[in-house]
mmCIF file of C-alpha atoms in Angstrom:
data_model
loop_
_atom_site.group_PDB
_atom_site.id
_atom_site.type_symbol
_atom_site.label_atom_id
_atom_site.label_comp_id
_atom_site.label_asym_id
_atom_site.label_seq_id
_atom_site.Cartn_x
_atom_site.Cartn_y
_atom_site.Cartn_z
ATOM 1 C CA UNK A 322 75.053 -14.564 66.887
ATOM 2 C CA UNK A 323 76.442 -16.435 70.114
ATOM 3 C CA UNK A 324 78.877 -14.690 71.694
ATOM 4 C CA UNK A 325 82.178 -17.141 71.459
ATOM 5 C CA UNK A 326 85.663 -15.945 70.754
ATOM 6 C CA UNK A 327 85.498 -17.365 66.985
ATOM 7 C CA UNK A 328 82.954 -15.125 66.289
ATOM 8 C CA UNK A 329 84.354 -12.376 68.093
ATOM 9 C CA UNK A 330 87.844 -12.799 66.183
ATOM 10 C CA UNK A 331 85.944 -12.824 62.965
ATOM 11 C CA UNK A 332 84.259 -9.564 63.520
ATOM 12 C CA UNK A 333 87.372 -7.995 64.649
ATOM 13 C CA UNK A 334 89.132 -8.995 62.155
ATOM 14 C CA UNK A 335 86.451 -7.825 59.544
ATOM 15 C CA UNK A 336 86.384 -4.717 61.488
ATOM 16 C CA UNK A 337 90.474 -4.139 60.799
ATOM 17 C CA UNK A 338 90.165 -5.099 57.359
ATOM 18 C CA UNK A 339 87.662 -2.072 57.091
ATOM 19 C CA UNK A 340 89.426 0.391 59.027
ATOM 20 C CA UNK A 341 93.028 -0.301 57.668
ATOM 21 C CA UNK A 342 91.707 -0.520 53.984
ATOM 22 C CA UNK A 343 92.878 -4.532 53.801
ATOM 23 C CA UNK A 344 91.368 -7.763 52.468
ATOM 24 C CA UNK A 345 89.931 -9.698 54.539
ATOM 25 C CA UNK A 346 92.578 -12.660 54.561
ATOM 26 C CA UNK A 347 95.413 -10.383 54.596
ATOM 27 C CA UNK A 348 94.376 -10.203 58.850
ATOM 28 C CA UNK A 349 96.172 -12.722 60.917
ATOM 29 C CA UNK A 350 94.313 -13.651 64.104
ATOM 30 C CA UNK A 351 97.946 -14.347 65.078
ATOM 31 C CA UNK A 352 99.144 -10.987 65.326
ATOM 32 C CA UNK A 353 99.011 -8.124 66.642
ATOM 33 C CA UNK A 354 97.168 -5.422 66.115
ATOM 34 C CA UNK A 355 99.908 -2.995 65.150
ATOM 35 C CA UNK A 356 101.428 -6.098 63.363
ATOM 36 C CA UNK A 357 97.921 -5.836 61.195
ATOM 37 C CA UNK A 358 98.413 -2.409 60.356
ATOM 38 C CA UNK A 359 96.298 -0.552 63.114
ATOM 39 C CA UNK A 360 97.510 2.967 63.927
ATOM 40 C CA UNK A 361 96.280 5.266 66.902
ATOM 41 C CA UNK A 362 93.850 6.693 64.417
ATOM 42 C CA UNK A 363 92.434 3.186 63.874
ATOM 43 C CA UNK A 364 92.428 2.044 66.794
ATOM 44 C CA UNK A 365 90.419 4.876 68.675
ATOM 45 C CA UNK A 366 87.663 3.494 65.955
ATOM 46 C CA UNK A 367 88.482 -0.358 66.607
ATOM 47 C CA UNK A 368 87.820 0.855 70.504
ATOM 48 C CA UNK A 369 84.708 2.471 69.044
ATOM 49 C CA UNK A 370 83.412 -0.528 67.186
ATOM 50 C CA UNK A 371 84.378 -2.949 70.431
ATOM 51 C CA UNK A 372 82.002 -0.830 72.457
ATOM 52 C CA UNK A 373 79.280 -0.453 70.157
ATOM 53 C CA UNK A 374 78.879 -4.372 69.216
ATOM 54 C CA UNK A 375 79.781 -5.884 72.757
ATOM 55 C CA UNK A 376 79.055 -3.090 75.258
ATOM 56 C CA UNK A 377 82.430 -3.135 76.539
ATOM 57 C CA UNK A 378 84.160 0.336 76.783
ATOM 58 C CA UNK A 379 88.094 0.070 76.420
ATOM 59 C CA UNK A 380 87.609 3.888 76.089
ATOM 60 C CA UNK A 381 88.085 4.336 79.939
ATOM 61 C CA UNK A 382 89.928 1.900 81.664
ATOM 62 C CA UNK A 383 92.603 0.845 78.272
ATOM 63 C CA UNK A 384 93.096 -2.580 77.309
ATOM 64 C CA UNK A 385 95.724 -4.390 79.571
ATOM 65 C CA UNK A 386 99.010 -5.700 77.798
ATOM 66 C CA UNK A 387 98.032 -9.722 77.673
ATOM 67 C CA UNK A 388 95.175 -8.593 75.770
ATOM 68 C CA UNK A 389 97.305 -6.813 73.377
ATOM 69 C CA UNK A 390 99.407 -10.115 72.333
ATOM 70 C CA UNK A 391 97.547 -11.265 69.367
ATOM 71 C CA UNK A 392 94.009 -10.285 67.622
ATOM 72 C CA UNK A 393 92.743 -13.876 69.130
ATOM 73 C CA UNK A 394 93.641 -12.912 72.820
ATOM 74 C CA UNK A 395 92.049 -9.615 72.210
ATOM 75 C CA UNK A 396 88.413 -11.033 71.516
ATOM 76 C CA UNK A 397 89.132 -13.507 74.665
ATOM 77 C CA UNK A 398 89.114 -10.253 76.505
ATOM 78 C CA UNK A 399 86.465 -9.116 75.321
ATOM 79 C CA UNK A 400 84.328 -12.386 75.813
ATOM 80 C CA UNK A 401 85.212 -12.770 79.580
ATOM 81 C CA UNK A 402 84.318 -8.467 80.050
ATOM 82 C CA UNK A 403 81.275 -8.896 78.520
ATOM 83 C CA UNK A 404 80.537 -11.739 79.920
ATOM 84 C CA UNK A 405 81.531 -10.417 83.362
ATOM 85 C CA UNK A 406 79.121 -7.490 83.084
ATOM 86 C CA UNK B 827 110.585 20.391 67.496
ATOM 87 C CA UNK B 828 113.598 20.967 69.228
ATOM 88 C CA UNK B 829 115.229 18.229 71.045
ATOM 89 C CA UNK B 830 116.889 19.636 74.461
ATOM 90 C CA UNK B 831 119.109 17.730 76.391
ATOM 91 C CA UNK B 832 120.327 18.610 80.074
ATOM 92 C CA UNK B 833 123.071 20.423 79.904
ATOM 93 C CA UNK B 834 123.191 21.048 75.943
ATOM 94 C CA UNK B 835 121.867 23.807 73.701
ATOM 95 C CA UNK B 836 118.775 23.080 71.786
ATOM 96 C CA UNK B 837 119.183 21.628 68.441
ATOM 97 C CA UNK B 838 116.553 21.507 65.822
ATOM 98 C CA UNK B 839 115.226 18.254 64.764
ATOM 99 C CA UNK B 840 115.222 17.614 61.350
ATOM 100 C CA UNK B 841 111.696 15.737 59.084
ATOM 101 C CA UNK B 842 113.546 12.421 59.589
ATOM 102 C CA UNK B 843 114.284 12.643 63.087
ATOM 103 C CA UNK B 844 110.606 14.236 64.169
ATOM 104 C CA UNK B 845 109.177 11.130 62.214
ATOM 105 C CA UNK B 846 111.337 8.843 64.182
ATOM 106 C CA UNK B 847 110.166 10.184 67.623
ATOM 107 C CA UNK B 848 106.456 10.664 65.864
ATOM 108 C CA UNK B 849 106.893 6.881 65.823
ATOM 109 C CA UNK B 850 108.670 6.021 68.774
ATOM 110 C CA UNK B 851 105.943 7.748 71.137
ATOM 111 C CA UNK B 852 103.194 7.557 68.918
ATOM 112 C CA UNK B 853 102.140 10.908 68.657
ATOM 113 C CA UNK B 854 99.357 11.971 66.751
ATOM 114 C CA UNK B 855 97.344 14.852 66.882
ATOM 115 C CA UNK B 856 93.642 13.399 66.462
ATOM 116 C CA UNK B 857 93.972 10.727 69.449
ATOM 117 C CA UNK B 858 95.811 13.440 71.687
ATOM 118 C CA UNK B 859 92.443 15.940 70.824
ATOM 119 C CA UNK B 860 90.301 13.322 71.372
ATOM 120 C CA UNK B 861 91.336 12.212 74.951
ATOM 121 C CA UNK B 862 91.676 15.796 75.837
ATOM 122 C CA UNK B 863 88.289 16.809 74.791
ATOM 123 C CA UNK B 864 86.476 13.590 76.282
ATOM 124 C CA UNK B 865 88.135 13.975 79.393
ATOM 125 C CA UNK B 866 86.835 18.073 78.963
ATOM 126 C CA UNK B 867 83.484 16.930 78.896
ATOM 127 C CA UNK B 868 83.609 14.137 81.395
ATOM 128 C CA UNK B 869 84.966 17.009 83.710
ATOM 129 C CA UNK B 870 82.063 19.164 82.793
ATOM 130 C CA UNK B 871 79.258 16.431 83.956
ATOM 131 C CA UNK B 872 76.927 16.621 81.601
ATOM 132 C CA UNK B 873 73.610 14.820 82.484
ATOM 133 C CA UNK B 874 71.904 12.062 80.123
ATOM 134 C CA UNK B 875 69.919 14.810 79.341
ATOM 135 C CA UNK B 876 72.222 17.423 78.132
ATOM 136 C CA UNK B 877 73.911 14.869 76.445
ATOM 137 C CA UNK B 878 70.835 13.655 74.393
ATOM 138 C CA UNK B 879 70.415 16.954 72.361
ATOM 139 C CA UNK B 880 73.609 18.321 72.041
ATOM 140 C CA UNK B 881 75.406 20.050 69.130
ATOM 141 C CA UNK B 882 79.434 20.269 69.130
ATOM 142 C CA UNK B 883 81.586 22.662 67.791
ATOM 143 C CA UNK B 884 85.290 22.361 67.861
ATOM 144 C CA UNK B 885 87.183 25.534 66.522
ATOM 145 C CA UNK B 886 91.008 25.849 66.273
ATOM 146 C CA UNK B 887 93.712 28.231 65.056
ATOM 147 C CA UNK B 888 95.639 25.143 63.902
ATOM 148 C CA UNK B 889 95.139 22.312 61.308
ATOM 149 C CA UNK B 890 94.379 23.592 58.049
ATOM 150 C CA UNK B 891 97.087 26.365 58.173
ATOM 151 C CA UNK B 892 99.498 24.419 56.172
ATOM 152 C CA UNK B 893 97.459 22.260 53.809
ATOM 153 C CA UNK B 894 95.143 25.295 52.974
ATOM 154 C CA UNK B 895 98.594 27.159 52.112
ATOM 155 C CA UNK B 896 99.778 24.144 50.016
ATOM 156 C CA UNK B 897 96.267 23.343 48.131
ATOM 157 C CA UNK B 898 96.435 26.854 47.316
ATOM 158 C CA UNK B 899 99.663 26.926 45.886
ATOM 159 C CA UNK B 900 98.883 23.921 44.066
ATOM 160 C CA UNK B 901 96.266 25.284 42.603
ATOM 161 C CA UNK B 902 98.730 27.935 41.397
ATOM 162 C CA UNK B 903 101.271 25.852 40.015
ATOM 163 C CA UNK B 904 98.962 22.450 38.656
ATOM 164 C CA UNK B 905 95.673 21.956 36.663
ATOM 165 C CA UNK B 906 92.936 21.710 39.205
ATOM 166 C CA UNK B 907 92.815 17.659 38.949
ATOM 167 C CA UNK B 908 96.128 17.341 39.969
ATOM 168 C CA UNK B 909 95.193 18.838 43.230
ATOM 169 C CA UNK B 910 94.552 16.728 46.292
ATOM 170 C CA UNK B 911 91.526 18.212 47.894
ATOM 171 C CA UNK B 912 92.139 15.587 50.758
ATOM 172 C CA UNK B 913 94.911 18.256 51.166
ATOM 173 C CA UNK B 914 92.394 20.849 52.212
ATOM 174 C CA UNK B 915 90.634 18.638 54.772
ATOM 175 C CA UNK B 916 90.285 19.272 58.516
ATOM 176 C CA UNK B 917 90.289 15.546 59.575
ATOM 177 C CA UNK B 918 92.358 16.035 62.254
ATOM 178 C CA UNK B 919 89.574 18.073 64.077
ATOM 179 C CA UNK B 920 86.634 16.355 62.758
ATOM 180 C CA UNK B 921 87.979 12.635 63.398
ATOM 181 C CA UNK B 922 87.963 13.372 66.912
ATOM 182 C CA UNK B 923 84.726 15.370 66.863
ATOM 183 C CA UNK B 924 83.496 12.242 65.375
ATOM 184 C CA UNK B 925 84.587 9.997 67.582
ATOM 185 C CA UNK B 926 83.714 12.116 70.255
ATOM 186 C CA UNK B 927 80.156 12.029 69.304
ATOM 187 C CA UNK B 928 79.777 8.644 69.127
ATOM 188 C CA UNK B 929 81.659 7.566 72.204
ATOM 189 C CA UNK B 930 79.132 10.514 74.369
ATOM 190 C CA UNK B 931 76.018 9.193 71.946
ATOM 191 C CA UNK B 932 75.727 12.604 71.270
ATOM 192 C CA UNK B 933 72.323 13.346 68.354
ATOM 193 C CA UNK B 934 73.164 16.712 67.546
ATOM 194 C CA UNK B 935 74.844 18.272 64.704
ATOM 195 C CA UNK B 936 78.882 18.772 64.846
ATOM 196 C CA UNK B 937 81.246 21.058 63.042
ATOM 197 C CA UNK B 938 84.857 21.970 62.923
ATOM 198 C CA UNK B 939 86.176 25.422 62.311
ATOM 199 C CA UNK B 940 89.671 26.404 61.922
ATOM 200 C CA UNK B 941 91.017 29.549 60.602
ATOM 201 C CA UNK B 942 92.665 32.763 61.882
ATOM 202 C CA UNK B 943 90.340 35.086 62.999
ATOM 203 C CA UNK B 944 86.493 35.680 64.081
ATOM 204 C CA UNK B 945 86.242 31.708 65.329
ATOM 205 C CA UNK B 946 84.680 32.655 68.735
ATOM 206 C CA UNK B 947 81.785 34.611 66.577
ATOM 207 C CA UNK B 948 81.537 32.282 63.677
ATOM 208 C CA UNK B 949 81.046 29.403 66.136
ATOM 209 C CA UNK B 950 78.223 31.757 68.303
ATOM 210 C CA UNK B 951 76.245 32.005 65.402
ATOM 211 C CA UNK B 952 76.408 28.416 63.805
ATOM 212 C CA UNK B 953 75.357 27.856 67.390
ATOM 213 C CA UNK B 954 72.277 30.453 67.421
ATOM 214 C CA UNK B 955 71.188 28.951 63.973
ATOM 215 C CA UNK B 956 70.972 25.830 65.379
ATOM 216 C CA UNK B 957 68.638 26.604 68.653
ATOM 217 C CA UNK B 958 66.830 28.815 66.495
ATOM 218 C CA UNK B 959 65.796 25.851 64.009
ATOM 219 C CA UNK B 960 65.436 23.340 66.628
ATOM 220 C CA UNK B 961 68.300 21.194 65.619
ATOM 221 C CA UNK B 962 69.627 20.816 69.148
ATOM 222 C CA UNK B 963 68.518 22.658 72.506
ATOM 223 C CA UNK B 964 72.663 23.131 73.540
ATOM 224 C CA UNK B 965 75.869 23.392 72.345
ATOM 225 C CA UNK B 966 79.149 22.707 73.323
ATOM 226 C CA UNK B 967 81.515 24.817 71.992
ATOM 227 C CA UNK B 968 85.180 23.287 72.192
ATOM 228 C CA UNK B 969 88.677 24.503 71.971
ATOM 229 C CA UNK B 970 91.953 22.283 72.409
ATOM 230 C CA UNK B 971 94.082 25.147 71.573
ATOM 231 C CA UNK B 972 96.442 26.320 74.345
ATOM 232 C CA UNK B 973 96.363 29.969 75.568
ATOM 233 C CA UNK B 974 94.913 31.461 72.250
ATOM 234 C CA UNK B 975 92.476 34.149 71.048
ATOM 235 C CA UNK B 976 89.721 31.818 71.141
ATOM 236 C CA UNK B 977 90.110 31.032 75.125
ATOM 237 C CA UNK B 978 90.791 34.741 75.683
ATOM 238 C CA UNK B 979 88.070 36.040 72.779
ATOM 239 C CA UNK B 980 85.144 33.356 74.812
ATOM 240 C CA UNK B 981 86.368 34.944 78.640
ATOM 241 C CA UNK B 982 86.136 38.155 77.322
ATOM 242 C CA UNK B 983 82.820 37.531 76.330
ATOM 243 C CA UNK B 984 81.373 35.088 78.981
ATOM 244 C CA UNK B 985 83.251 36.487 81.959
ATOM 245 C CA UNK B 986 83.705 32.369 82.518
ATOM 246 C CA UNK B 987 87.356 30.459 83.025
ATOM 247 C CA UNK B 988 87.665 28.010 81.336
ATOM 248 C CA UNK B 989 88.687 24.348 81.937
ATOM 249 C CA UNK B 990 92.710 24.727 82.066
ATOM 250 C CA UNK B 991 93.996 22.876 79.285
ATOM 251 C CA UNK B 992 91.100 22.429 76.894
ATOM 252 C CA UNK B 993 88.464 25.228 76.840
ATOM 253 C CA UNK B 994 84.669 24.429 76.335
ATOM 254 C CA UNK B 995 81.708 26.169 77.119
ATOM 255 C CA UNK B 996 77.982 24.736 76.861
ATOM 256 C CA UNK B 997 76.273 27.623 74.894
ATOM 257 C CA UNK B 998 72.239 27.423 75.310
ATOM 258 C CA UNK B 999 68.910 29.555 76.185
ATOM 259 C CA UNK B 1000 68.305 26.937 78.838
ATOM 260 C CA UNK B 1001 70.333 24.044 80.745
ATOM 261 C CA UNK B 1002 68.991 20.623 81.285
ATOM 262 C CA UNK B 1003 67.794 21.990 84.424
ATOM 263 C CA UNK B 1004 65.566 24.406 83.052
ATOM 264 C CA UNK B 1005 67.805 27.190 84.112
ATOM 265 C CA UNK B 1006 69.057 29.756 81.634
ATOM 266 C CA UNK B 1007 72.861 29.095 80.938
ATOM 267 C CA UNK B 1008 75.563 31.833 81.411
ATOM 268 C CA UNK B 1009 76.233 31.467 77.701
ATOM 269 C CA UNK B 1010 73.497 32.528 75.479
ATOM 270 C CA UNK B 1011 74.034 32.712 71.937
ATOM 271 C CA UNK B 1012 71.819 35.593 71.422
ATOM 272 C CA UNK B 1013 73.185 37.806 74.712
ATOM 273 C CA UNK B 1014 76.630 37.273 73.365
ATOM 274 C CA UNK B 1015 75.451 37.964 69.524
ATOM 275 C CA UNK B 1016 74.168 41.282 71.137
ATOM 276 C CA UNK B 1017 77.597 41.539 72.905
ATOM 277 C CA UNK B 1018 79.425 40.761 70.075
ATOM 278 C CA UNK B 1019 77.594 43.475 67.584
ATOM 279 C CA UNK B 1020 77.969 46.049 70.799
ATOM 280 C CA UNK B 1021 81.785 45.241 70.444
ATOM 281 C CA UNK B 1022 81.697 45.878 66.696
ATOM 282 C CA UNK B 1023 79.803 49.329 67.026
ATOM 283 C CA UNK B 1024 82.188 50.513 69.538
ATOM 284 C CA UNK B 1025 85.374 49.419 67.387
ATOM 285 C CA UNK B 1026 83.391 51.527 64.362
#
């Protein structure tokens, strides 16, 4: 799978759907991720699931408040650490 | 809870209110443990090595207090399937412990145990069982409990302090280093036993 933003909003938002017990298409790329439903619970394993599909480890450092906005801005975050590495 | 302000007497917070602040900061137990214990181990430097065969026990006084008491009395009051089992679960230990274990790539076995008493020698055995049957070669044996008579039961017994604010101890025959480890499961067995003898 190339590594684009698409793709990495998709699997995020498949991801949230699992962890927050949701359809699919009830996740909005749009919002946030506490708008989605994610708690602190579910997002330690969303932080999990980031590190163990793209390498990059939110775990240690946080993820910075721009990256927070919106589910989209999230996985263009992730793109440009990974890519960065 | 009790909410103290400068210059006022304490007040107890009512459900509502603790829910509101619960919110408002977003406290919750299992991400609180689970920072605490990986920033534990981080202080405690384990090497690739260590880290590649290692077991994990978390014990606790807290937890399952309350919903053991209230499955219980369910079970008094209601049929059996009209009691939540889910009631009687330890998540808030082993979600952590989970995490934990994946975030360190840890292959060992985990376990959570919570109770009231004999945690300290419940966890040293689980521990022996496992070196003895090759499951892992260490363990680490953790404890986010504040002052409590696990930290004070495992000094007692080790002669070791403990990291301040969450206590852990790597329990094994032999460190990645080949050197034998202060904590051996079978010398504190033996201790243990000695301690039980001299209570008879």
């Amino acid at each position: 799978m190339t590594l684009d933003t698409e793709n990495i909003t998709q699997a995020l938002c498949r991801e949230i759907a699992t962890v927050t017990r949701k359809e699919e298409k009830e996740i909005r790329a749009d919002g946030s991720l506490h708008d989605n439903g994610i708690d602190s619970m579910s997002f330690l394993e969303l932080l999990l699931f980031i590190k163990r599909e793209w390498g990059v480890d939110f775990l240690e450092e946080g993820i910075p408040p721009e990256a927070q906005k919106d589910i989209h801005s999230l996985a263009e975050h992730i793109q440009w650490k990974s890519e960065k590495k | 809870m009790f909410l103290l302000k400068e210059k006022t007497v304490p007040r107890k917070l009512g459900r509502e209110e603790i829910g509101k602040l619960k919110a408002l900061y977003g406290i919750r137990r299992g991400p609180e443990y689970f920072f605490s214990l990986l920033h534990a181990v981080r202080e405690l430097g384990l090497s690739a090595e260590e880290k590649e065969d290692l077991g994990l026990i978390y014990v606790s006084h807290l937890g399952p207090v309350h919903q053991v008491r209230k499955y219980v009395d369910d079970l008094l009051s209601f049929p059996p399937e009209e009691c939540s089992p889910a009631l009687f679960s330890h998540s808030v230990f082993n979600a952590p412990t989970a995490f934990l274990t994946q975030h360190l790539s840890l292959h060992g076995p985990s376990l959570c145990l919570c109770g009231f008493r004999d945690l300290v020698e419940a966890s040293v055995l689980s521990a022996y069982a496992w070196l003895e049957t090759s499951c892992c070669a260490r363990v680490l044996l953790l404890c986010s409990d504040e002052e409590s008579e696990i930290s004070s039961k495992i000094t007692e017994l080790t002669g070791l302090k403990l990291f301040p604010s969450t206590h852990l101890l790597l329990l094994g025959e032999k460190g990645a280093d080949e050197k034998s480890l202060p904590a051996s499961p079978r010398l504190l067995i033996e201790k243990i036993n000695r301690q039980i003898r001299e209570e008879k």
